[in-house]
GROMACS .gro file of C-alpha atoms in nm:
model
  115
    1UNK     CA    1  -4.634 -12.752   6.398
    2UNK     CA    2  -4.405 -12.943   6.158
    3UNK     CA    3  -4.410 -12.848   5.793
    4UNK     CA    4  -4.610 -13.079   5.566
    5UNK     CA    5  -4.400 -13.264   5.312
    6UNK     CA    6  -4.488 -13.467   5.005
    7UNK     CA    7  -4.242 -13.714   4.860
    8UNK     CA    8  -4.232 -13.769   4.484
    9UNK     CA    9  -4.056 -14.072   4.337
   10UNK     CA   10  -4.031 -14.169   3.971
   11UNK     CA   11  -3.874 -14.479   3.826
   12UNK     CA   12  -3.850 -14.445   3.449
   13UNK     CA   13  -3.744 -14.802   3.378
   14UNK     CA   14  -3.391 -14.721   3.270
   15UNK     CA   15  -3.206 -14.995   3.087
   16UNK     CA   16  -2.930 -15.014   3.351
   17UNK     CA   17  -3.089 -14.868   3.664
   18UNK     CA   18  -2.891 -14.760   3.965
   19UNK     CA   19  -3.019 -14.958   4.266
   20UNK     CA   20  -3.059 -14.629   4.454
   21UNK     CA   21  -3.308 -14.513   4.189
   22UNK     CA   22  -3.577 -14.774   4.249
   23UNK     CA   23  -3.897 -14.641   4.406
   24UNK     CA   24  -3.840 -14.797   4.748
   25UNK     CA   25  -3.488 -14.657   4.775
   26UNK     CA   26  -3.597 -14.309   4.664
   27UNK     CA   27  -3.881 -14.309   4.916
   28UNK     CA   28  -3.661 -14.437   5.198
   29UNK     CA   29  -3.398 -14.169   5.138
   30UNK     CA   30  -3.662 -13.895   5.112
   31UNK     CA   31  -3.832 -14.013   5.434
   32UNK     CA   32  -3.496 -14.006   5.616
   33UNK     CA   33  -3.439 -13.651   5.487
   34UNK     CA   34  -3.789 -13.542   5.595
   35UNK     CA   35  -3.734 -13.687   5.942
   36UNK     CA   36  -3.397 -13.512   5.973
   37UNK     CA   37  -3.559 -13.180   5.873
   38UNK     CA   38  -3.849 -13.226   6.114
   39UNK     CA   39  -4.110 -13.246   5.836
   40UNK     CA   40  -4.434 -13.446   5.860
   41UNK     CA   41  -4.484 -13.657   5.546
   42UNK     CA   42  -4.847 -13.614   5.438
   43UNK     CA   43  -4.832 -13.812   5.114
   44UNK     CA   44  -4.600 -14.016   4.893
   45UNK     CA   45  -4.638 -14.015   4.516
   46UNK     CA   46  -4.484 -14.320   4.345
   47UNK     CA   47  -4.470 -14.283   3.967
   48UNK     CA   48  -4.389 -14.580   3.747
   49UNK     CA   49  -4.422 -14.435   3.397
   50UNK     CA   50  -4.141 -14.574   3.189
   51UNK     CA   51  -4.094 -14.283   2.949
   52UNK     CA   52  -4.094 -13.907   3.015
   53UNK     CA   53  -4.393 -13.857   2.781
   54UNK     CA   54  -4.613 -14.123   2.944
   55UNK     CA   55  -4.916 -14.033   3.154
   56UNK     CA   56  -4.809 -13.943   3.506
   57UNK     CA   57  -5.117 -13.957   3.730
   58UNK     CA   58  -4.915 -13.930   4.050
   59UNK     CA   59  -4.755 -13.606   3.932
   60UNK     CA   60  -5.103 -13.477   3.853
   61UNK     CA   61  -5.216 -13.569   4.207
   62UNK     CA   62  -4.910 -13.392   4.352
   63UNK     CA   63  -4.986 -13.076   4.157
   64UNK     CA   64  -5.346 -13.087   4.278
   65UNK     CA   65  -5.224 -13.108   4.638
   66UNK     CA   66  -4.991 -12.815   4.568
   67UNK     CA   67  -5.274 -12.597   4.435
   68UNK     CA   68  -5.502 -12.695   4.725
   69UNK     CA   69  -5.231 -12.574   4.964
   70UNK     CA   70  -5.200 -12.917   5.120
   71UNK     CA   71  -4.822 -12.910   5.166
   72UNK     CA   72  -4.527 -12.687   5.245
   73UNK     CA   73  -4.243 -12.875   5.076
   74UNK     CA   74  -4.198 -13.126   4.794
   75UNK     CA   75  -3.908 -13.367   4.835
   76UNK     CA   76  -3.742 -13.572   4.559
   77UNK     CA   77  -3.400 -13.728   4.526
   78UNK     CA   78  -3.302 -13.529   4.214
   79UNK     CA   79  -3.465 -13.274   3.983
   80UNK     CA   80  -3.484 -13.529   3.699
   81UNK     CA   81  -3.698 -13.752   3.922
   82UNK     CA   82  -3.970 -13.487   3.888
   83UNK     CA   83  -3.916 -13.362   3.532
   84UNK     CA   84  -3.645 -13.435   3.279
   85UNK     CA   85  -3.748 -13.126   3.079
   86UNK     CA   86  -3.595 -12.815   3.239
   87UNK     CA   87  -3.880 -12.592   3.117
   88UNK     CA   88  -4.143 -12.808   3.289
   89UNK     CA   89  -3.937 -12.828   3.606
   90UNK     CA   90  -3.899 -12.450   3.605
   91UNK     CA   91  -4.275 -12.409   3.556
   92UNK     CA   92  -4.347 -12.638   3.853
   93UNK     CA   93  -4.089 -12.454   4.062
   94UNK     CA   94  -4.252 -12.120   3.978
   95UNK     CA   95  -4.598 -12.258   4.066
   96UNK     CA   96  -4.463 -12.389   4.396
   97UNK     CA   97  -4.302 -12.053   4.471
   98UNK     CA   98  -4.632 -11.880   4.399
   99UNK     CA   99  -4.807 -12.113   4.646
  100UNK     CA  100  -4.535 -12.075   4.911
  101UNK     CA  101  -4.411 -12.431   4.864
  102UNK     CA  102  -4.044 -12.529   4.840
  103UNK     CA  103  -3.893 -12.795   4.616
  104UNK     CA  104  -3.609 -12.973   4.795
  105UNK     CA  105  -3.379 -13.229   4.634
  106UNK     CA  106  -3.141 -13.461   4.814
  107UNK     CA  107  -2.892 -13.442   4.525
  108UNK     CA  108  -2.826 -13.191   4.249
  109UNK     CA  109  -2.988 -12.873   4.380
  110UNK     CA  110  -3.215 -12.694   4.136
  111UNK     CA  111  -3.176 -12.318   4.099
  112UNK     CA  112  -3.432 -12.131   3.891
  113UNK     CA  113  -3.283 -11.976   3.578
  114UNK     CA  114  -3.288 -11.598   3.569
  115UNK     CA  115  -3.554 -11.451   3.341
   0.00000   0.00000   0.00000
């Protein structure tokens, strides 16, 4: 049975956005990656908060799915498309590890800092 993947995209409304960073492009690239890996995409989370401190309901939904063991892998284009803050990203990565879920990024791999 294919592993269950969730795609997380976040467009922060940068002043001079890269066309590859819009939500549709992020999702398209993540779907292509999932297909190439043989994953089954079970959900896509499209966040449109413009600032890192804004409410992020889609991230909250993703974390709920994680804790309910509804996925095996989380896919995003880059680590900063999930969290800009390294401490928060590390916390999510540790939670995912605890639940047996992998975080996979198309660009800029994320390696947990040593404690």
